[in-house]
XYZ file of C-alpha atoms in Angstrom:
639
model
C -32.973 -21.142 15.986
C -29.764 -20.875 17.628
C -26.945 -18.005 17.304
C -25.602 -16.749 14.204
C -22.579 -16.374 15.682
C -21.530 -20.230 15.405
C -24.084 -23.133 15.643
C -26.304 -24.018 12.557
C -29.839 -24.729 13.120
C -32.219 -27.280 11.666
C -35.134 -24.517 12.131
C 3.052 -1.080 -25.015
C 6.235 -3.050 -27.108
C 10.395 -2.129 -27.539
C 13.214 -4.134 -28.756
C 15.834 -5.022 -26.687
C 18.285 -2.617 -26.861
C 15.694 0.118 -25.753
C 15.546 1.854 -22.899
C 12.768 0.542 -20.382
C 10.565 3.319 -19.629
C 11.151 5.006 -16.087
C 10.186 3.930 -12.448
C 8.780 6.677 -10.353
C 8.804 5.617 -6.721
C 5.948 7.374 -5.855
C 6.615 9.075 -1.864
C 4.260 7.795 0.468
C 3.372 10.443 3.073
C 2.422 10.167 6.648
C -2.067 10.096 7.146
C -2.487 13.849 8.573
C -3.832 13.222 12.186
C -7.111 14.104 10.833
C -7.318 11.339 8.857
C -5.975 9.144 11.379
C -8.965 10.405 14.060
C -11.256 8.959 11.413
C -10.108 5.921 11.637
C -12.207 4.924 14.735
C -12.576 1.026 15.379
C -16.190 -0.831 14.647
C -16.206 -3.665 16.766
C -17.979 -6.684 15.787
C -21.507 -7.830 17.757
C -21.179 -8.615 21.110
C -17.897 -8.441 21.877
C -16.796 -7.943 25.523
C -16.570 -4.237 25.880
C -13.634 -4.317 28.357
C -10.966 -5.750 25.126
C -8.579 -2.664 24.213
C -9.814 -1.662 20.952
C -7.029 -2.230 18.084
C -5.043 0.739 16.661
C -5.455 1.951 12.692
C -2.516 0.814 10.266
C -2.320 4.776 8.966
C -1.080 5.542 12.840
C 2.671 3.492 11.862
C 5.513 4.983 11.309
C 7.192 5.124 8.135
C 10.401 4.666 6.585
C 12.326 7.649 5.544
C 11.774 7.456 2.143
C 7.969 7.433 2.793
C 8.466 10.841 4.273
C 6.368 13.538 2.564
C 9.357 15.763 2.533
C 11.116 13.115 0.404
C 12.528 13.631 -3.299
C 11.546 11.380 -5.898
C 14.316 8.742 -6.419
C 16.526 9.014 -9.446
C 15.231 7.557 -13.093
C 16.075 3.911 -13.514
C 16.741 2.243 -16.793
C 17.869 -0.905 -17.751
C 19.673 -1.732 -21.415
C 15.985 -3.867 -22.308
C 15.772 -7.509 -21.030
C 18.394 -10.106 -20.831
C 18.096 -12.800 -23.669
C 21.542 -14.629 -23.205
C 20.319 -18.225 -22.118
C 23.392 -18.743 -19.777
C 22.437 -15.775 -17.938
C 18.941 -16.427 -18.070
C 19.244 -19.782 -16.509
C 21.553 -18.570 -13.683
C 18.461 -15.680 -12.924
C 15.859 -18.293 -13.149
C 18.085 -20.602 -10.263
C 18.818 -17.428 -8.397
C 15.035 -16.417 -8.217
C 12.895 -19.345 -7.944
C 11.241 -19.621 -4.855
C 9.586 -23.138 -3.814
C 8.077 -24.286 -1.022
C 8.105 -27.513 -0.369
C 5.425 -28.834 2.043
C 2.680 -26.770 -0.453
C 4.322 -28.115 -3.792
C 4.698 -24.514 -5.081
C 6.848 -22.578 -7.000
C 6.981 -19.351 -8.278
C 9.399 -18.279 -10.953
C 9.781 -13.999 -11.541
C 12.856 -14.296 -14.132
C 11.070 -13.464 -16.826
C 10.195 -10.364 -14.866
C 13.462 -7.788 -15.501
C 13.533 -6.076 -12.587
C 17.198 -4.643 -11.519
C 19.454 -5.037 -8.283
C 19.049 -1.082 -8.247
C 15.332 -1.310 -8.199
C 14.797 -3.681 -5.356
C 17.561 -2.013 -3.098
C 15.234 0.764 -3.756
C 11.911 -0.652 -2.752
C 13.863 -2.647 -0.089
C 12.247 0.192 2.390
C 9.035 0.339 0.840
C 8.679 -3.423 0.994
C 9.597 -3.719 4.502
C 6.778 -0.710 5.690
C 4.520 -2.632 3.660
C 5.624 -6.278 5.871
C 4.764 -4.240 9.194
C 1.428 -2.907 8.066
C 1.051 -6.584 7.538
C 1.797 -7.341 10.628
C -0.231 -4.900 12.365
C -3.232 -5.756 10.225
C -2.937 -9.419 11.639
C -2.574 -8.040 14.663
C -6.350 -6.436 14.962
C -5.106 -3.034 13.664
C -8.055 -0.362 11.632
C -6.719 -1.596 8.250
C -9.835 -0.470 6.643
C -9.862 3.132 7.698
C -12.127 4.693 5.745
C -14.760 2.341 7.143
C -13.638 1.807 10.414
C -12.723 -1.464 10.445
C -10.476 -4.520 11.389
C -9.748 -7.014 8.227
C -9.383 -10.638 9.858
C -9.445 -12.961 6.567
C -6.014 -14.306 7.647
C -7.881 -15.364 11.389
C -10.187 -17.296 9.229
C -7.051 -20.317 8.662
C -5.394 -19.393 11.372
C -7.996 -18.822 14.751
C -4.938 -18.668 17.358
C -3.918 -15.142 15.285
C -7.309 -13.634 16.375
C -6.804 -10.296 17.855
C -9.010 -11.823 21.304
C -10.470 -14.894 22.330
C -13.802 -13.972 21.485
C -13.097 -13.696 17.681
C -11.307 -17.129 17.839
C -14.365 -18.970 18.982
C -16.556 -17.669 16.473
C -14.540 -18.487 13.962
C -14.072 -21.794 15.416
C -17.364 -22.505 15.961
C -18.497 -21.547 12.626
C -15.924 -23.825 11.092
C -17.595 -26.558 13.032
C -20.884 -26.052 12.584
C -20.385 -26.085 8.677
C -18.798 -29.497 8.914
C -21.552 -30.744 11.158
C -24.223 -29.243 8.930
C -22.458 -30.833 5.923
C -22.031 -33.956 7.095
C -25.282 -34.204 8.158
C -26.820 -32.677 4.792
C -24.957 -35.872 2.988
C -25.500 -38.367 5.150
C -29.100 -37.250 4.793
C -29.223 -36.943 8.216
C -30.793 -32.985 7.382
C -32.778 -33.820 3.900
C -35.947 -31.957 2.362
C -38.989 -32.866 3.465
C -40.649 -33.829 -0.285
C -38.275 -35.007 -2.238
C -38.489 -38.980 -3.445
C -34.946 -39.352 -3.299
C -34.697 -39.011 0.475
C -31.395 -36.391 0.393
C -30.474 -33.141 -0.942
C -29.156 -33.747 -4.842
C -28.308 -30.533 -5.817
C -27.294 -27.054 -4.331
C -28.593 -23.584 -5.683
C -26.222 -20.705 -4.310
C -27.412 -17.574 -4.816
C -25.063 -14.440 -4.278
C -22.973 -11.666 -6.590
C -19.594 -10.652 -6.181
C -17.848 -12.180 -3.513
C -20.550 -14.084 -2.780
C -20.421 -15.985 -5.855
C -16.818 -15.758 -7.550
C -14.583 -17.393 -4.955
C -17.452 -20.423 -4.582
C -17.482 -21.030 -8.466
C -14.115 -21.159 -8.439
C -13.642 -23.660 -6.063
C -16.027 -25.891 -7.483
C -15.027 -25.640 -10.824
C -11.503 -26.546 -9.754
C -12.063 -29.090 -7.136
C -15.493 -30.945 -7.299
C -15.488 -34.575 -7.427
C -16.861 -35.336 -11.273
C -19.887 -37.056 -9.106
C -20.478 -35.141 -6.121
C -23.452 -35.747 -3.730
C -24.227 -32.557 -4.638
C -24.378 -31.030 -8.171
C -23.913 -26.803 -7.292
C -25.254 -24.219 -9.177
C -24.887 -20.488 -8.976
C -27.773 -17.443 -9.477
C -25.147 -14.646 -9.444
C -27.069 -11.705 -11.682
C -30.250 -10.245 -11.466
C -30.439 -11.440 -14.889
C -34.350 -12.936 -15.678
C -33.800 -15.190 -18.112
C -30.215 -16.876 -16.025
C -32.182 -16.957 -13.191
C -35.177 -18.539 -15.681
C -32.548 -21.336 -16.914
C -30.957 -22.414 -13.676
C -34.478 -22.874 -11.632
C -35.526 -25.336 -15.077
C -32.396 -26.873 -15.263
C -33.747 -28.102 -11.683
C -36.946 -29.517 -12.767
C -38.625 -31.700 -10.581
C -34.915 -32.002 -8.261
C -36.235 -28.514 -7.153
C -37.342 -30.538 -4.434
C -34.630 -31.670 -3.561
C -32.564 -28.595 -3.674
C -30.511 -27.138 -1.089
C -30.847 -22.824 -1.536
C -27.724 -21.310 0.020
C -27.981 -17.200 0.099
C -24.821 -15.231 0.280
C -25.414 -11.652 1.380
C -23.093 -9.782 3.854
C -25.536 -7.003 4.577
C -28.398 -9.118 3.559
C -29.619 -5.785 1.194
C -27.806 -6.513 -1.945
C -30.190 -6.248 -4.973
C -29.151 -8.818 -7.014
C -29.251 -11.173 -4.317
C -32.524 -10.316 -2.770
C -34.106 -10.611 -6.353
C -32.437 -13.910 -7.273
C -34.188 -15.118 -3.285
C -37.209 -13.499 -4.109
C -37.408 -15.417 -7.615
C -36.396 -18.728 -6.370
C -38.923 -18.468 -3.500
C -41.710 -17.735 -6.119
C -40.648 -21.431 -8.077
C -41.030 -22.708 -4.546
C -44.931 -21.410 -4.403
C -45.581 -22.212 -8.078
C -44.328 -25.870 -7.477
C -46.124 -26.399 -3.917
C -42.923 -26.902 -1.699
C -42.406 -25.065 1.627
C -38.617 -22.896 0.783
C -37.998 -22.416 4.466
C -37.087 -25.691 4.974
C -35.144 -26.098 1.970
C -33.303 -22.281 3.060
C -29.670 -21.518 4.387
C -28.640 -17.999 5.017
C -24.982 -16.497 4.931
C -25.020 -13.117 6.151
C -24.192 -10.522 9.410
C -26.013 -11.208 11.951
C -29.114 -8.769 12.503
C -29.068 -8.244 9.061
C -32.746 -8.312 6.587
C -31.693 -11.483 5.369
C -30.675 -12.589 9.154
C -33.996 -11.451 10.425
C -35.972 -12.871 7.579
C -34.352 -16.056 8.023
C -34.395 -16.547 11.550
C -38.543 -15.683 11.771
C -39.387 -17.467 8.453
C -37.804 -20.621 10.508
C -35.117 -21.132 7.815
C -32.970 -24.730 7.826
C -29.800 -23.168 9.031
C -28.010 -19.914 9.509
C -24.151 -18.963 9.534
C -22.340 -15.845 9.883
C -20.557 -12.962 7.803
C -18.009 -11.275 9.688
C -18.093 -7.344 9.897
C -14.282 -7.729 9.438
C -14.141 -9.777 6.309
C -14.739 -8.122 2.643
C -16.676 -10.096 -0.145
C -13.448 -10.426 -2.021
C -11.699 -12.087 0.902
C -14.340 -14.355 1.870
C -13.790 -17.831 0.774
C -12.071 -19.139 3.459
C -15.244 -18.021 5.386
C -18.683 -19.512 5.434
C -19.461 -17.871 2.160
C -16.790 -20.357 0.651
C -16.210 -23.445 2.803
C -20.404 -24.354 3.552
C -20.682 -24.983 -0.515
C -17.028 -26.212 -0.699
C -18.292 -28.849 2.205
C -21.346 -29.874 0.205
C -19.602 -30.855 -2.656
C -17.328 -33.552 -0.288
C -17.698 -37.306 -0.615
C -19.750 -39.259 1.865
C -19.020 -42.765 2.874
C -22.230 -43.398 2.024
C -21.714 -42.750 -1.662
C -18.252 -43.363 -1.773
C -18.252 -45.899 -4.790
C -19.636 -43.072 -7.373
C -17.368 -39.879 -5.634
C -13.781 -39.904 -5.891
C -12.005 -36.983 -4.367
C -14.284 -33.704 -2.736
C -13.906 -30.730 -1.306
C -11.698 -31.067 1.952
C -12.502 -27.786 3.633
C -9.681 -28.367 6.706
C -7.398 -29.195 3.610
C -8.078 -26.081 1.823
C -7.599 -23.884 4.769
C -3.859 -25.966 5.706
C -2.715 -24.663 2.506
C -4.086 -21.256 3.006
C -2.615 -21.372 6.671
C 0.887 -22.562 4.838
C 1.113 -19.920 2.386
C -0.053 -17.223 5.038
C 3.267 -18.341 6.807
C 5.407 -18.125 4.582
C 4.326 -14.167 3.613
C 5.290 -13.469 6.927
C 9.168 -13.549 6.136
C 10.577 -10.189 6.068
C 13.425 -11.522 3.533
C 11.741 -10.407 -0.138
C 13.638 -13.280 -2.140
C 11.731 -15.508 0.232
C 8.245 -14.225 0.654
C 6.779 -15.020 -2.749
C 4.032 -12.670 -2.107
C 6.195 -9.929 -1.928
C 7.697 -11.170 -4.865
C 4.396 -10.833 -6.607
C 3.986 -7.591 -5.702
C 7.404 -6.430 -6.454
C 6.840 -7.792 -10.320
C 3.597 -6.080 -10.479
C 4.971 -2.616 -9.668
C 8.094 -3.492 -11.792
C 5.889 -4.164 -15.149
C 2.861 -1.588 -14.085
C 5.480 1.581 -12.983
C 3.837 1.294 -9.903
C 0.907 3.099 -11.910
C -1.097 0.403 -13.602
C 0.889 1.202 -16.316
C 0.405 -2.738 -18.073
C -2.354 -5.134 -17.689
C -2.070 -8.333 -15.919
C -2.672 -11.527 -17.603
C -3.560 -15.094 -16.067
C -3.675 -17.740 -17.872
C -4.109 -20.974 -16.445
C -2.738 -24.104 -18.206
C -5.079 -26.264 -16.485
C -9.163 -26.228 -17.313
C -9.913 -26.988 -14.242
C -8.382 -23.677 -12.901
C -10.447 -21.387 -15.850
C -12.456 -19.674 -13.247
C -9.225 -18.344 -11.433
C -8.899 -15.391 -13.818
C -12.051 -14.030 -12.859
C -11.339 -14.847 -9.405
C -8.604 -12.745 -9.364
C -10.194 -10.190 -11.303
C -12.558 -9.005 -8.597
C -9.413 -9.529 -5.637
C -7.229 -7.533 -7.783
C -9.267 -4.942 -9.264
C -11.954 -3.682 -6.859
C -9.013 -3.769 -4.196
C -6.426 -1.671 -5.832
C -8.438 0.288 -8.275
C -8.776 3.370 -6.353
C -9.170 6.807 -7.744
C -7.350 8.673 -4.412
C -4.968 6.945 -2.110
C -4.841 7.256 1.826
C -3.554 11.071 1.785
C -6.583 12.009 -0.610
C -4.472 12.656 -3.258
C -6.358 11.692 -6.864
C -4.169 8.936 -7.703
C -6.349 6.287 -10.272
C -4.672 3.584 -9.210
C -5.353 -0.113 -9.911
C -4.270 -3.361 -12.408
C -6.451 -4.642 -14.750
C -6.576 -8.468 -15.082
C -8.464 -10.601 -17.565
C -7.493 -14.179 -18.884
C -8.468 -17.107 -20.672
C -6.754 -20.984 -20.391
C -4.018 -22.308 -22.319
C -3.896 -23.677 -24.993
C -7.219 -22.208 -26.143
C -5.685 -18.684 -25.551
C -3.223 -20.034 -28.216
C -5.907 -19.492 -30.584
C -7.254 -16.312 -29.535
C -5.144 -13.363 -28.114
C -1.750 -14.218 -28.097
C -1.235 -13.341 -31.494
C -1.722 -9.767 -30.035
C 0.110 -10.234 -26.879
C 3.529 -11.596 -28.738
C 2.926 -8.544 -31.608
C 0.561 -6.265 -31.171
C 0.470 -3.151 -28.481
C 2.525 -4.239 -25.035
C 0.300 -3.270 -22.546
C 0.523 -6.175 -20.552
C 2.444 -8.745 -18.718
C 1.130 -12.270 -17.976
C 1.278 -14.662 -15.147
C 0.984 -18.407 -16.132
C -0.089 -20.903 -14.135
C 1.332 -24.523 -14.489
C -0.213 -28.062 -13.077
C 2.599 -30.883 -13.020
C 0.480 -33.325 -13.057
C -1.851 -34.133 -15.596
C -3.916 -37.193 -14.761
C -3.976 -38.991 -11.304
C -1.445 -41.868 -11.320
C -1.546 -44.620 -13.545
C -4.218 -43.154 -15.768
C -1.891 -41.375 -18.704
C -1.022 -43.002 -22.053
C 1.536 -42.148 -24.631
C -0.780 -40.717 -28.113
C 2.542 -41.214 -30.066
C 6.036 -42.645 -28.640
C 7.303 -40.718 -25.967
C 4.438 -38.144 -25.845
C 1.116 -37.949 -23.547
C -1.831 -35.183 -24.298
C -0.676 -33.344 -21.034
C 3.081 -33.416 -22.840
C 1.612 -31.028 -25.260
C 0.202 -28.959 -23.113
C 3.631 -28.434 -21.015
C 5.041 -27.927 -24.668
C 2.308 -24.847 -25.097
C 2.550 -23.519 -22.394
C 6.924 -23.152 -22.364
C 6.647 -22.338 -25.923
C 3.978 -19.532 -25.178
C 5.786 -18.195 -22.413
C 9.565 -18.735 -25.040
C 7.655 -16.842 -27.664
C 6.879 -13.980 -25.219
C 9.766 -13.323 -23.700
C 11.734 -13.219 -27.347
C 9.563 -10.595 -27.869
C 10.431 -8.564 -24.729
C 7.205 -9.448 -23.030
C 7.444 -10.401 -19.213
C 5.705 -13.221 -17.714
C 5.401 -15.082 -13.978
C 4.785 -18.234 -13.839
C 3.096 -19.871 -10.302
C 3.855 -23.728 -10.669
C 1.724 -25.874 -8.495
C 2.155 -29.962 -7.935
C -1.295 -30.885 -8.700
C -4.801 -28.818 -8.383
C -5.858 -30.343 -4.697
C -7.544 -28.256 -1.655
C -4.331 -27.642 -0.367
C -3.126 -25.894 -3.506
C -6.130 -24.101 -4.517
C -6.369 -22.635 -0.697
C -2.424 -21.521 -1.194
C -3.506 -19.771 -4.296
C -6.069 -17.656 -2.824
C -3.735 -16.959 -0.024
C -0.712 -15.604 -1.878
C -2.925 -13.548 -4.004
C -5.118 -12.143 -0.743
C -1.090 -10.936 0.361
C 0.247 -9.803 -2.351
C -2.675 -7.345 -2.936
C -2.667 -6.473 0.526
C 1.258 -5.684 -0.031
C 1.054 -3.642 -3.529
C -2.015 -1.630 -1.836
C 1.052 -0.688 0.793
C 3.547 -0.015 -2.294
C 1.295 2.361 -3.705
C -0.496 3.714 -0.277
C -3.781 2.919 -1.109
C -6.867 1.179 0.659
C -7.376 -1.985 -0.538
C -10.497 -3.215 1.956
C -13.056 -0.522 0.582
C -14.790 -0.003 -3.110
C -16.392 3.358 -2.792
C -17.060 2.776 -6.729
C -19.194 -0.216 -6.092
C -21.420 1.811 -3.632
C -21.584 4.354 -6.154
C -22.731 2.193 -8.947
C -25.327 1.032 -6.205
C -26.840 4.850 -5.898
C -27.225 5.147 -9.540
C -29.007 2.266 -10.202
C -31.227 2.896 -7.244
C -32.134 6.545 -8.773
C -32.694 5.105 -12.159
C -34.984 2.734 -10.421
C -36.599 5.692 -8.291
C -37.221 7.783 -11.945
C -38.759 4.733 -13.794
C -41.468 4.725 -10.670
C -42.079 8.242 -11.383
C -42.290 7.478 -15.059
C -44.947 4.494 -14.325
C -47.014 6.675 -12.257
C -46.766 9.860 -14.949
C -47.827 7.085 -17.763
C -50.440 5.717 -15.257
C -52.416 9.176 -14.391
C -52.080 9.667 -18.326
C -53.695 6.139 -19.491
C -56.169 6.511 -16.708
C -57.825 10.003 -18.721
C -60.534 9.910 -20.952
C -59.529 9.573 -23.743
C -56.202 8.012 -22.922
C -53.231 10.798 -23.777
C -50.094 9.574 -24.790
C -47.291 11.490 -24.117
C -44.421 12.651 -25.567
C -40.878 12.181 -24.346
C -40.195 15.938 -23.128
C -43.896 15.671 -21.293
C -43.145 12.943 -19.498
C -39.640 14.511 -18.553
C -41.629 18.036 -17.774
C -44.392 15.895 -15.886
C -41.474 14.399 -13.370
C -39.858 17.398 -13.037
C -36.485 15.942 -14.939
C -36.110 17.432 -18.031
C -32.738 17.208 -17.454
C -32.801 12.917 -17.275
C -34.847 12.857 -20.709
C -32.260 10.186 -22.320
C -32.754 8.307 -18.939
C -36.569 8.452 -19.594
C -36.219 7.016 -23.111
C -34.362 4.118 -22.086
C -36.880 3.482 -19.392
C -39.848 3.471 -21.988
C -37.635 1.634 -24.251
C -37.019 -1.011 -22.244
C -41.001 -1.362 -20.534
C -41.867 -1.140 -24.593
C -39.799 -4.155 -25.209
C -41.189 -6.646 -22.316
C -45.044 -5.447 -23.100
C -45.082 -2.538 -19.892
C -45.762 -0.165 -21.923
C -46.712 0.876 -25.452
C -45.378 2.682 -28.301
C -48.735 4.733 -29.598
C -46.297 6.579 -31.886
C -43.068 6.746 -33.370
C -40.649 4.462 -32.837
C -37.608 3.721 -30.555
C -35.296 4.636 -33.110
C -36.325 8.011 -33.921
C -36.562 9.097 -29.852
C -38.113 12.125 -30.409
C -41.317 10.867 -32.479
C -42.344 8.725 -29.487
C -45.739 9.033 -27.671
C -46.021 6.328 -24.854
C -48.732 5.100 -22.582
C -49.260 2.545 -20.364
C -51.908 0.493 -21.930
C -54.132 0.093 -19.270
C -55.066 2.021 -16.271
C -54.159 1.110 -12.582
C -56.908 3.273 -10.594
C -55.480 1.891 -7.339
C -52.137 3.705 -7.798
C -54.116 7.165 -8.605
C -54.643 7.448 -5.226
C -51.526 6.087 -3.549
């Protein structure tokens, strides 16, 4: 089995004379130096220990008004938003930003932000494009946790803080188009399958792992790909029931991708553990049917590597789930679902991985200007903290006029949420920051929330997202003179976004050409920056979720009090005669009277899938229930 490191293996709403509600330009204050000692650098495996370890983000200066000594700025307020048309075309030709090589445009007049407001973010914005800087540059951008965030390295190798880095990211990228290629070709195919190849792919991951992935694919496979994808991305029984028998007999010929950075995730390590157990039941051999994505060393690493898995590619230490897809977690599936010569007659289009990551390297550049009106990620970010108060003040909603770009809302769900929704920002100060972002597709959202959006509370401002073209060339017909099926989606889509905006409701649109690699990897790019700049704005960490790792510990401590519940229940159906026992016993019993609700919804839940049983009372009445296990399990008496 060769290295992990690179080579894969075969083994609210107002009208519009009212006064917009106020912008506090929240100070941002220098990290105290003991914060800044904390931020010690966590360099990835074996990397040559002479390189000069990079230097943490919180040690820049800042601008003056970032000082903590600094006053908050005066109230702004605006006389509501402009509605003369004149005017509004002039600040739509004034604002539009384009760029030309990606097809791309991004249009923030609807957004009605003030000459007075940007001159005073002008210094924010241009702290936040040197912390940029410095992050590409190998700086601790991740302080709490020590470490180096490279996702822009991943499109971009020369930018790699060392050479080191650059090879393993170039070697990775490799060996996924190798393994690919060879995977399609059938070249690499499973060893008892009757078609000869790999048909389908089963990717199982959460998160990260599974949300950038199933947005690609929904947006960009071929309609016949050499390989149909599908995802296990819950630790739900019954999903993970219905994907393994919508399989059937191509089970053998399934290619089982697992997506775990620290190769301990739960719902991951269930969803392998379940798949490997169809494997068993069905006689086939899962090692050589297995692919690991994951940090090297890791459980899933190890298990891999001495099970004699098919192949094995790497997680970077300096890459979060959330910014992942231009990684192996993204681009090894994305590669799968490309179009072989071989097969070339039945699978127009693919997944061009290089493609994807030209765009992503295009939009990347084009962040890096310093000169707001043309950096549309900063533009992004400016609108969001123009609509939100810098606070979270208004929701974010995306909807996609395109059905093939559905999945993007949940996409940016996770990359916006989890990375700005922080309850204390980088001083420690309790803050509660974040955006939250949720989203349909036009036109169905036509016919389910915008009735709300253009009347109801204003809590909200949306970002559309437009595909010129409709159908690949030469394939469109007129359904009445002068009008295609894609005409009337334009026409929903402007009259949505007309409708809005006459009610004083702010939108952004993000225009693309067509939905192609290159586009969909400049999507994912200019929303990866544009976070990275609004967690600046507000002075937050956007590379950690310390909420995630909490929800983590409390499931694990449910999970630790049902075992104490099974073995209470166990000792008590194992007497003679068996004793069923009350709620408030069993609580008394595991020395947690205080987690007695807890303990109900752990019998309720074994009652319902036969684990345990209900000798009196019922469910609904908590407090008349005696439980017991049903049988006794003498082994575990003496555990």
């Amino acid at each position: 089995m060769a290295s992990i490191s690179g080579v894969y293996s075969s083994s609210s709403s107002s009208s519009s004379s009212a006064l917009r509600h106020r912008r506090l330009l929240l100070p941002l204050k220098p990290i105290p130096s003991s914060r800044r000692a904390a931020a010690i650098p966590i360099f990835p495996l074996g990397r040559p220990p002479h390189l000069r370890p990079p230097r943490s983000i919180a040690d820049l200066p800042r601008s003056p008004l970032t000082s903590s000594s600094a006053s908050l700025p005066p109230e702004k307020k605006t006389l509501g938003i402009e509605k003369d048309p004149i005017k509004l075309w002039r600040r739509y030709v004034d604002w539009l930003y384009q760029h030309k090589e990606l097809g791309l445009f991004l249009d923030v007049s609807r957004i009605a932000f003030t000459d007075e407001f940007l001159t005073e973010m002008e210094p924010r914005l241009q702290t936040a494009f040197h912390a940029m800087q410095e992050l590409e540059k190998g700086a601790i951008a991740n302080p709490d946790e020590g470490r180096m965030v490279g996702h822009y390295w991943l499109r971009d190798p020369k930018r790699a803080p060392n050479s080191f880095l650059r090879l393993q990211i170039e070697n990775t990228l490799d060996a996924i188009c190798n393994f690919a290629d060879d995977v399609i070709s059938a070249k690499i195919k499973p060893p008892s399958s009757p078609a000869g190849r790999f048909t389908q792919i089963l990717s199982v991951g959460i998160g990260g792992s599974a949300l950038g992935p199933q947005f690609v694919a929904e947006a960009l496979a071929p309609d016949n790909p050499p390989l149909k994808i599908r995802f296990i991305d819950n630790t739900d029984p019954a999903g993970i029931d219905h994907q393994i028998a919508q399989l059937g007999p191509e089970l053998a010929s399934t290619l089982v991708i697992v997506i775990s950075k620290s190769g301990g995730t739960p719902e991951t390590r269930n969803g392998l553990l379940e798949v490997q157990k169809a494997f068993r039941e069905a006689g086939l051999d899962f090692s050589k049917q297995g692919v690991a994505i994951t940090q090297q060393n890791s459980l899933l690493d190890n298990a891999a590597r001495i099970e004699g898995w098919l192949a094995r590619f790497p997680m970077f230490d300096w890459v979060g789930g959330r910014t992942s897809e231009m990684s192996a977690v993204g681009l090894l599936p994305a590669a799968l679902q490309a179009c072989s010569s071989l097969i070339i007659s039945r699978c127009q289009g693919g997944i061009n991985i290089k493609e994807m990551l030209v765009g992503a390297s295009l939009m990347d550049e084009a962040n890096r200007t310093t000169v707001v009106r043309n950096n549309p990620a900063a533009l992004l970010a400016l609108c969001w903290y123009w609509a939100s108060d810098g606070v979270g003040s208004k929701d974010m909603v995306v909807l996609p006029y395109k059905d093939s770009l559905l999945l993007f809302s949940r996409y940016l769900q996770q990359l916006v949420m989890e990375s700005l929704g922080k309850e204390f920002d980088l001083d420690g100060n309790r803050v509660n920051q974040g955006i939250t972002v949720y989203g349909n597709k036009g036109s169905t959202d036509q016919h389910a929330y915008i009735q709300q959006l253009r009347e109801g509370v204003h809590n909200f401002f949306v970002t559309f997202i437009e595909v010129l073209r409709d159908r690949p060339p030469g394939h469109d017909w007129e359904l009445e003179p002068g009008v295609t099926c894609g005409d009337y989606l334009f026409g929903m889509l402007q009259g949505t976004r007309s409708a809005l905006y006459v009610n004083d409701r702010e939108s952004i649109t993000v225009t693309v050409q067509e939905v192609t690699p290159r586009s969909v990897g400049a999507l994912v790019a200019l929303y990866e920056r544009a976070v990275g700049i609004y967690a600046c704005l507000i002075n937050i960490n956007a590379y950690h979720q310390p909420g995630v790792e909490a929800g983590k510990k409390a499931a694990g401590d449910v999970l630790a009090l049902q075992k104490r519940v099974l073995s209470i229940l166990n000792e008590a159906s194992c007497k003679e005669p068996v004793e069923p026992l009350t709620l408030d016993e069993i609580a008394e019993r595991c020395h947690a009277p205080e987690q007695i609700e807890m303990i109900y919804k752990i019998i309720a839940h074994m009652a319902a899938n036969d684990r345990a049983l209900i000798a009196e009372g019922n469910c609904g009445s908590p407090r008349s229930i005696k439980a017991f296990l049903g049988e006794c399990n003498v082994d575990e008496l003496y555990d």
